[in-house]
């Protein structure tokens, strides 16, 4: 069996036809297969007992509210006032996403986001919901919302008067995730919050929404209620109204080992980015050496332009560096 | 270096296309679907550039095509792997 030295893979020599083996098309395809296989391994890591970490960040809800109001003030809008019911609704939505393992405005059983407003007794004229996950800090989540026209419209809408935010941490799709739920609303005139803790029955309104719709899931028109009393199971939220916005709204982060699994935490995003950047740096380094050697030795060979490959890989490198953890919805 | 300056009129459009891609990726950071389409478009544009470039220089063959395809696929897979992990 023929054995090759490291130079065979990284340096243009006779054995590799004057081109580092790692730059051959076959090697590049093997690297591609490796990356795909690596992703599959990460995906299946949960089954092996390795705990996958998304982003267990410390994001205080009041910071989200503060930053939201800062953005509104900068845009000449009035600040939103904190509403405990909205915060409870946001917490309920976050918990619901973790419990039912989904990442969407509408629950898998088709429940609209507005049901969470109603469940805590918040009768709204206008209602909006912004979701974010896996951000490492409050600022990056706010910036991501501001970068998206529909989310920015929600945050900077003059129709909203109140806000409630919850930050929930838990397992979503096998990944330790931090969810941020931001609910925005304006109460229906004359309507007061219903004391949820005392509720034994729930008023299930049938809402008729008219007017323009800003985004897919954000009604901005007038909402008319036709209450239909329905006997329901006791509501999950029975805690007293918190005295501060953040109280009771941030679930305790899960610590390694407390679920009986292996105490190993890996971040799929950071790991994937690290592997990809490592491969690109190696390829670029080999290409630079390859370019210098072939130029000095005057080697003429049939193949693609090394400089063009380097430009393309530089673009890939920049895009991967620019990619940020976190997703909004 | 001499070869790069000789092919400058070819490399400038390539750099322009790829810089536009970076800009688009940054501006539409909130739109994952758009970013995905952009990545595929950039990979396709890169392979097309390679084909046109080598065709004009009369050294286009299957191994050259495979090399550009391999680089483009590797780049796209790496970006997608990060994109859908974020």
Tab-separated table of N, CA and C in Angstrom, chain A residues 195-324:
chain	number	residue	atom	x	y	z
A	195	UNK	N	-58.455	38.856	36.446
A	195	UNK	CA	-57.534	38.221	37.397
A	195	UNK	C	-57.440	36.741	37.071
A	196	UNK	N	-56.382	36.374	36.447
A	196	UNK	CA	-56.224	35.015	35.940
A	196	UNK	C	-56.182	33.994	37.066
A	197	UNK	N	-55.513	34.346	38.122
A	197	UNK	CA	-55.335	33.387	39.209
A	197	UNK	C	-56.671	32.934	39.781
A	198	UNK	N	-57.693	33.771	39.609
A	198	UNK	CA	-58.976	33.430	40.181
A	198	UNK	C	-59.935	32.843	39.138
A	199	UNK	N	-59.468	32.791	37.932
A	199	UNK	CA	-60.374	32.373	36.862
A	199	UNK	C	-60.696	30.894	36.941
A	200	UNK	N	-61.955	30.564	36.865
A	200	UNK	CA	-62.371	29.166	36.818
A	200	UNK	C	-62.968	28.862	35.450
A	201	UNK	N	-63.440	29.897	34.826
A	201	UNK	CA	-63.944	29.734	33.475
A	201	UNK	C	-63.230	30.734	32.589
A	202	UNK	N	-63.207	30.408	31.344
A	202	UNK	CA	-62.522	31.295	30.419
A	202	UNK	C	-63.501	31.807	29.379
A	203	UNK	N	-63.405	33.069	29.095
A	203	UNK	CA	-64.198	33.633	28.020
A	203	UNK	C	-63.417	33.427	26.735
A	204	UNK	N	-64.025	32.696	25.861
A	204	UNK	CA	-63.357	32.444	24.584
A	204	UNK	C	-63.960	33.344	23.531
A	205	UNK	N	-63.289	34.421	23.220
A	205	UNK	CA	-63.859	35.347	22.260
A	205	UNK	C	-63.675	34.884	20.825
A	206	UNK	N	-64.604	35.235	20.019
A	206	UNK	CA	-64.445	35.026	18.585
A	206	UNK	C	-64.106	36.382	18.008
A	207	UNK	N	-62.906	36.527	17.578
A	207	UNK	CA	-62.483	37.849	17.136
A	207	UNK	C	-62.658	38.028	15.645
A	208	UNK	N	-63.167	39.173	15.294
A	208	UNK	CA	-63.286	39.528	13.893
A	208	UNK	C	-62.301	40.655	13.644
A	209	UNK	N	-61.344	40.398	12.817
A	209	UNK	CA	-60.301	41.379	12.600
A	209	UNK	C	-60.522	42.074	11.265
A	210	UNK	N	-60.568	43.362	11.328
A	210	UNK	CA	-60.707	44.121	10.093
A	210	UNK	C	-59.559	45.113	9.997
A	211	UNK	N	-59.374	45.662	8.825
A	211	UNK	CA	-58.298	46.628	8.628
A	211	UNK	C	-57.109	45.975	7.976
A	212	UNK	N	-56.062	46.728	7.822
A	212	UNK	CA	-54.886	46.207	7.138
A	212	UNK	C	-54.100	45.274	8.045
A	213	UNK	N	-53.422	44.364	7.415
A	213	UNK	CA	-52.599	43.426	8.171
A	213	UNK	C	-51.141	43.717	7.852
A	214	UNK	N	-50.408	44.101	8.877
A	214	UNK	CA	-48.997	44.480	8.695
A	214	UNK	C	-48.150	43.309	8.267
A	215	UNK	N	-48.255	42.246	9.006
A	215	UNK	CA	-47.500	41.046	8.650
A	215	UNK	C	-48.452	39.879	8.749
A	216	UNK	N	-47.942	38.746	8.434
A	216	UNK	CA	-48.785	37.550	8.341
A	216	UNK	C	-49.598	37.302	9.603
A	217	UNK	N	-48.997	37.574	10.741
A	217	UNK	CA	-49.631	37.172	11.984
A	217	UNK	C	-49.911	38.347	12.906
A	218	UNK	N	-49.912	39.538	12.380
A	218	UNK	CA	-50.084	40.688	13.236
A	218	UNK	C	-51.299	41.492	12.825
A	219	UNK	N	-52.422	41.257	13.455
A	219	UNK	CA	-53.583	42.048	13.089
A	219	UNK	C	-53.438	43.475	13.596
A	220	UNK	N	-53.757	44.389	12.769
A	220	UNK	CA	-53.632	45.780	13.185
A	220	UNK	C	-54.975	46.505	13.082
A	221	UNK	N	-55.988	45.765	12.867
A	221	UNK	CA	-57.282	46.392	12.720
A	221	UNK	C	-58.091	46.344	13.997
A	222	UNK	N	-59.347	46.634	13.908
A	222	UNK	CA	-60.216	46.624	15.058
A	222	UNK	C	-60.675	45.206	15.351
A	223	UNK	N	-60.706	44.884	16.605
A	223	UNK	CA	-61.102	43.531	16.995
A	223	UNK	C	-62.425	43.604	17.733
A	224	UNK	N	-63.378	42.853	17.284
A	224	UNK	CA	-64.686	42.835	17.912
A	224	UNK	C	-64.877	41.495	18.603
A	225	UNK	N	-65.324	41.534	19.827
A	225	UNK	CA	-65.458	40.306	20.598
A	225	UNK	C	-66.902	39.844	20.688
A	226	UNK	N	-67.043	38.562	20.536
A	226	UNK	CA	-68.340	37.935	20.771
A	226	UNK	C	-68.089	36.841	21.784
A	227	UNK	N	-68.047	37.200	23.049
A	227	UNK	CA	-67.649	36.224	24.074
A	227	UNK	C	-68.581	35.024	24.148
A	228	UNK	N	-67.968	33.867	24.267
A	228	UNK	CA	-68.722	32.632	24.452
A	228	UNK	C	-68.149	31.925	25.672
A	229	UNK	N	-68.825	31.976	26.798
A	229	UNK	CA	-68.284	31.344	28.004
A	229	UNK	C	-68.072	29.847	27.789
A	230	UNK	N	-66.921	29.369	28.159
A	230	UNK	CA	-66.580	27.969	27.987
A	230	UNK	C	-65.909	27.461	29.253
A	231	UNK	N	-66.306	26.297	29.711
A	231	UNK	CA	-65.658	25.720	30.873
A	231	UNK	C	-64.320	25.145	30.430
A	232	UNK	N	-63.292	25.510	31.138
A	232	UNK	CA	-61.965	25.049	30.735
A	232	UNK	C	-61.237	24.448	31.919
A	233	UNK	N	-60.139	23.823	31.622
A	233	UNK	CA	-59.260	23.316	32.674
A	233	UNK	C	-58.634	24.515	33.377
A	234	UNK	N	-58.224	24.344	34.637
A	234	UNK	CA	-57.565	25.459	35.321
A	234	UNK	C	-56.372	25.947	34.516
A	235	UNK	N	-56.237	27.256	34.456
A	235	UNK	CA	-55.138	27.824	33.683
A	235	UNK	C	-53.810	27.533	34.351
A	236	UNK	N	-52.802	27.416	33.541
A	236	UNK	CA	-51.478	27.086	34.063
A	236	UNK	C	-50.889	28.237	34.864
A	237	UNK	N	-51.236	29.448	34.480
A	237	UNK	CA	-50.628	30.603	35.135
A	237	UNK	C	-51.470	30.995	36.340
A	238	UNK	N	-50.989	30.691	37.490
A	238	UNK	CA	-51.722	31.023	38.706
A	238	UNK	C	-50.876	31.828	39.679
A	239	UNK	N	-49.696	32.182	39.255
A	239	UNK	CA	-48.815	32.944	40.141
A	239	UNK	C	-49.349	34.363	40.296
A	240	UNK	N	-49.069	34.977	41.451
A	240	UNK	CA	-49.463	36.367	41.593
A	240	UNK	C	-48.712	37.244	40.603
A	241	UNK	N	-49.269	38.386	40.338
A	241	UNK	CA	-48.626	39.310	39.409
A	241	UNK	C	-47.278	39.723	39.979
A	242	UNK	N	-46.211	39.613	39.193
A	242	UNK	CA	-44.891	39.953	39.720
A	242	UNK	C	-44.758	41.448	39.983
A	243	UNK	N	-43.926	41.773	40.951
A	243	UNK	CA	-43.724	43.178	41.274
A	243	UNK	C	-42.727	43.836	40.342
A	244	UNK	N	-41.858	43.035	39.765
A	244	UNK	CA	-40.934	43.591	38.774
A	244	UNK	C	-41.123	42.824	37.482
A	245	UNK	N	-40.792	43.474	36.369
A	245	UNK	CA	-41.016	42.803	35.092
A	245	UNK	C	-40.330	41.466	34.961
A	246	UNK	N	-39.171	41.306	35.557
A	246	UNK	CA	-38.416	40.075	35.313
A	246	UNK	C	-38.774	38.952	36.281
A	247	UNK	N	-39.421	39.302	37.356
A	247	UNK	CA	-39.694	38.285	38.361
A	247	UNK	C	-40.567	37.166	37.795
A	248	UNK	N	-40.139	35.966	38.021
A	248	UNK	CA	-40.879	34.770	37.608
A	248	UNK	C	-40.970	34.587	36.098
A	249	UNK	N	-40.300	35.427	35.362
A	249	UNK	CA	-40.462	35.323	33.914
A	249	UNK	C	-39.269	34.678	33.230
A	250	UNK	N	-38.195	34.500	33.958
A	250	UNK	CA	-37.041	33.823	33.371
A	250	UNK	C	-36.909	32.457	34.010
A	251	UNK	N	-37.094	31.464	33.198
A	251	UNK	CA	-36.957	30.107	33.719
A	251	UNK	C	-35.502	29.845	34.069
A	252	UNK	N	-35.290	29.058	35.091
A	252	UNK	CA	-33.917	28.768	35.483
A	252	UNK	C	-33.233	27.975	34.393
A	253	UNK	N	-32.012	28.380	34.037
A	253	UNK	CA	-31.316	27.625	33.011
A	253	UNK	C	-30.998	26.215	33.488
A	254	UNK	N	-31.084	25.301	32.578
A	254	UNK	CA	-30.772	23.913	32.913
A	254	UNK	C	-29.272	23.774	33.041
A	255	UNK	N	-28.830	23.188	34.120
A	255	UNK	CA	-27.393	23.020	34.289
A	255	UNK	C	-26.982	21.632	33.847
A	256	UNK	N	-25.725	21.548	33.475
A	256	UNK	CA	-25.219	20.288	32.945
A	256	UNK	C	-25.388	19.168	33.951
A	257	UNK	N	-25.918	18.092	33.499
A	257	UNK	CA	-25.999	16.914	34.343
A	257	UNK	C	-27.289	16.777	35.119
A	258	UNK	N	-28.098	17.844	35.138
A	258	UNK	CA	-29.281	17.745	35.964
A	258	UNK	C	-30.404	16.944	35.320
A	259	UNK	N	-30.219	16.569	34.095
A	259	UNK	CA	-31.240	15.757	33.453
A	259	UNK	C	-30.806	14.302	33.341
A	260	UNK	N	-29.708	14.000	33.968
A	260	UNK	CA	-29.248	12.622	33.960
A	260	UNK	C	-28.461	12.245	32.729
A	261	UNK	N	-28.294	13.193	31.824
A	261	UNK	CA	-27.530	12.900	30.627
A	261	UNK	C	-26.073	13.233	30.877
A	262	UNK	N	-25.260	12.962	29.869
A	262	UNK	CA	-23.853	13.298	29.993
A	262	UNK	C	-23.698	14.798	30.170
A	263	UNK	N	-22.748	15.192	31.012
A	263	UNK	CA	-22.542	16.609	31.276
A	263	UNK	C	-21.698	17.291	30.226
A	264	UNK	N	-21.943	16.968	28.978
A	264	UNK	CA	-21.174	17.590	27.906
A	264	UNK	C	-22.084	18.545	27.149
A	265	UNK	N	-21.633	19.750	27.016
A	265	UNK	CA	-22.427	20.722	26.288
A	265	UNK	C	-21.664	21.172	25.054
A	266	UNK	N	-22.290	21.066	23.904
A	266	UNK	CA	-21.660	21.630	22.717
A	266	UNK	C	-22.652	22.558	22.050
A	267	UNK	N	-22.141	23.595	21.469
A	267	UNK	CA	-22.998	24.513	20.735
A	267	UNK	C	-22.925	24.159	19.257
A	268	UNK	N	-24.033	23.717	18.656
A	268	UNK	CA	-24.007	23.339	17.242
A	268	UNK	C	-23.516	24.481	16.355
A	269	UNK	N	-23.959	25.678	16.671
A	269	UNK	CA	-23.574	26.830	15.843
A	269	UNK	C	-22.070	27.097	15.931
A	270	UNK	N	-21.573	27.215	17.152
A	270	UNK	CA	-20.145	27.519	17.318
A	270	UNK	C	-19.266	26.398	16.793
A	271	UNK	N	-19.693	25.152	17.041
A	271	UNK	CA	-18.901	24.005	16.579
A	271	UNK	C	-18.862	23.958	15.057
A	272	UNK	N	-20.026	24.124	14.442
A	272	UNK	CA	-20.094	24.090	12.984
A	272	UNK	C	-19.277	25.224	12.382
A	273	UNK	N	-19.430	26.403	12.967
A	273	UNK	CA	-18.682	27.550	12.446
A	273	UNK	C	-17.170	27.330	12.602
A	274	UNK	N	-16.783	26.793	13.747
A	274	UNK	CA	-15.364	26.541	13.984
A	274	UNK	C	-14.786	25.551	12.987
A	275	UNK	N	-15.517	24.464	12.734
A	275	UNK	CA	-15.045	23.448	11.781
A	275	UNK	C	-14.935	24.043	10.380
A	276	UNK	N	-15.975	24.789	9.973
A	276	UNK	CA	-15.974	25.376	8.624
A	276	UNK	C	-14.838	26.376	8.462
A	277	UNK	N	-14.667	27.239	9.449
A	277	UNK	CA	-13.593	28.234	9.364
A	277	UNK	C	-12.226	27.549	9.327
A	278	UNK	N	-12.087	26.482	10.111
A	278	UNK	CA	-10.823	25.735	10.126
A	278	UNK	C	-10.505	25.175	8.747
A	279	UNK	N	-11.505	24.581	8.105
A	279	UNK	CA	-11.299	23.998	6.770
A	279	UNK	C	-10.922	25.088	5.765
A	280	UNK	N	-11.632	26.224	5.840
A	280	UNK	CA	-11.352	27.311	4.884
A	280	UNK	C	-9.934	27.855	5.081
A	281	UNK	N	-9.544	28.049	6.330
A	281	UNK	CA	-8.201	28.588	6.609
A	281	UNK	C	-7.136	27.628	6.077
A	282	UNK	N	-7.329	26.330	6.289
A	282	UNK	CA	-6.362	25.341	5.779
A	282	UNK	C	-6.297	25.409	4.256
A	283	UNK	N	-7.488	25.437	3.616
A	283	UNK	CA	-7.524	25.477	2.147
A	283	UNK	C	-6.860	26.749	1.611
A	284	UNK	N	-7.160	27.888	2.235
A	284	UNK	CA	-6.574	29.153	1.768
A	284	UNK	C	-5.056	29.141	1.943
A	285	UNK	N	-4.597	28.609	3.077
A	285	UNK	CA	-3.156	28.544	3.315
A	285	UNK	C	-2.473	27.672	2.269
A	286	UNK	N	-3.074	26.511	2.016
A	286	UNK	CA	-2.495	25.593	1.018
A	286	UNK	C	-2.513	26.246	-0.365
A	287	UNK	N	-3.583	26.984	-0.655
A	287	UNK	CA	-3.673	27.643	-1.971
A	287	UNK	C	-2.602	28.721	-2.129
A	288	UNK	N	-2.349	29.455	-1.061
A	288	UNK	CA	-1.300	30.490	-1.114
A	288	UNK	C	0.053	29.834	-1.370
A	289	UNK	N	0.331	28.761	-0.617
A	289	UNK	CA	1.602	28.037	-0.798
A	289	UNK	C	1.676	27.469	-2.208
A	290	UNK	N	0.571	26.897	-2.647
A	290	UNK	CA	0.493	26.308	-3.990
A	290	UNK	C	0.782	27.371	-5.054
A	291	UNK	N	0.164	28.551	-4.874
A	291	UNK	CA	0.361	29.634	-5.847
A	291	UNK	C	1.807	30.082	-5.896
A	292	UNK	N	2.414	30.217	-4.714
A	292	UNK	CA	3.808	30.679	-4.645
A	292	UNK	C	4.750	29.649	-5.282
A	293	UNK	N	4.556	28.387	-4.918
A	293	UNK	CA	5.432	27.317	-5.416
A	293	UNK	C	5.323	27.161	-6.938
A	294	UNK	N	4.099	27.113	-7.425
A	294	UNK	CA	3.926	26.929	-8.879
A	294	UNK	C	4.470	28.133	-9.643
A	295	UNK	N	4.337	29.318	-9.050
A	295	UNK	CA	4.868	30.524	-9.705
A	295	UNK	C	6.391	30.488	-9.739
A	296	UNK	N	6.999	30.135	-8.611
A	296	UNK	CA	8.462	30.113	-8.535
A	296	UNK	C	9.065	29.029	-9.417
A	297	UNK	N	8.424	27.868	-9.441
A	297	UNK	CA	8.953	26.745	-10.233
A	297	UNK	C	8.525	26.819	-11.695
A	298	UNK	N	7.608	27.765	-11.973
A	298	UNK	CA	7.123	27.899	-13.344
A	298	UNK	C	6.328	26.699	-13.806
A	299	UNK	N	5.601	26.082	-12.879
A	299	UNK	CA	4.819	24.882	-13.204
A	299	UNK	C	3.571	25.278	-13.998
A	300	UNK	N	3.385	24.637	-15.105
A	300	UNK	CA	2.172	24.885	-15.901
A	300	UNK	C	1.296	23.645	-15.789
A	301	UNK	N	0.057	23.835	-15.425
A	301	UNK	CA	-0.849	22.691	-15.265
A	301	UNK	C	-2.256	23.096	-15.685
A	302	UNK	N	-3.008	22.085	-16.028
A	302	UNK	CA	-4.395	22.332	-16.431
A	302	UNK	C	-5.265	22.277	-15.174
A	303	UNK	N	-6.033	23.308	-14.976
A	303	UNK	CA	-6.901	23.332	-13.785
A	303	UNK	C	-7.521	24.697	-13.595
A	304	UNK	N	-8.305	24.829	-12.528
A	304	UNK	CA	-8.952	26.100	-12.239
A	304	UNK	C	-7.943	27.131	-11.759
A	305	UNK	N	-8.401	28.366	-11.728
A	305	UNK	CA	-7.532	29.453	-11.276
A	305	UNK	C	-7.509	29.486	-9.743
A	306	UNK	N	-6.313	29.312	-9.201
A	306	UNK	CA	-6.171	29.302	-7.739
A	306	UNK	C	-6.648	30.622	-7.139
A	307	UNK	N	-6.347	31.728	-7.813
A	307	UNK	CA	-6.744	33.033	-7.285
A	307	UNK	C	-8.271	33.148	-7.209
A	308	UNK	N	-8.945	32.645	-8.227
A	308	UNK	CA	-10.412	32.683	-8.234
A	308	UNK	C	-10.971	31.845	-7.084
A	309	UNK	N	-10.373	30.677	-6.875
A	309	UNK	CA	-10.813	29.822	-5.757
A	309	UNK	C	-10.621	30.550	-4.427
A	310	UNK	N	-9.488	31.258	-4.313
A	310	UNK	CA	-9.219	31.978	-3.062
A	310	UNK	C	-10.233	33.100	-2.844
A	311	UNK	N	-10.588	33.802	-3.910
A	311	UNK	CA	-11.586	34.881	-3.796
A	311	UNK	C	-12.916	34.294	-3.335
A	312	UNK	N	-13.303	33.173	-3.939
A	312	UNK	CA	-14.584	32.553	-3.567
A	312	UNK	C	-14.557	32.077	-2.114
A	313	UNK	N	-13.452	31.429	-1.726
A	313	UNK	CA	-13.373	30.938	-0.337
A	313	UNK	C	-13.308	32.091	0.666
A	314	UNK	N	-12.697	33.215	0.262
A	314	UNK	CA	-12.690	34.398	1.138
A	314	UNK	C	-14.115	34.887	1.360
A	315	UNK	N	-14.908	34.854	0.275
A	315	UNK	CA	-16.310	35.257	0.408
A	315	UNK	C	-17.050	34.321	1.376
A	316	UNK	N	-16.815	33.034	1.224
A	316	UNK	CA	-17.454	32.062	2.125
A	316	UNK	C	-17.028	32.326	3.568
A	317	UNK	N	-15.744	32.603	3.740
A	317	UNK	CA	-15.212	32.872	5.086
A	317	UNK	C	-15.892	34.108	5.696
A	318	UNK	N	-15.995	35.177	4.895
A	318	UNK	CA	-16.616	36.411	5.417
A	318	UNK	C	-18.078	36.159	5.784
A	319	UNK	N	-18.795	35.429	4.923
A	319	UNK	CA	-20.212	35.151	5.193
A	319	UNK	C	-20.354	34.340	6.488
A	320	UNK	N	-19.473	33.358	6.662
A	320	UNK	CA	-19.555	32.536	7.878
A	320	UNK	C	-19.224	33.370	9.120
A	321	UNK	N	-18.263	34.282	8.977
A	321	UNK	CA	-17.939	35.165	10.107
A	321	UNK	C	-19.116	36.095	10.407
A	322	UNK	N	-19.771	36.576	9.334
A	322	UNK	CA	-20.899	37.496	9.517
A	322	UNK	C	-22.123	36.813	10.124
A	323	UNK	N	-22.240	35.513	9.853
A	323	UNK	CA	-23.431	34.787	10.342
A	323	UNK	C	-23.506	34.872	11.848
A	324	UNK	N	-24.688	35.218	12.306
A	324	UNK	CA	-24.881	35.364	13.745
A	324	UNK	C	-25.801	34.275	14.260
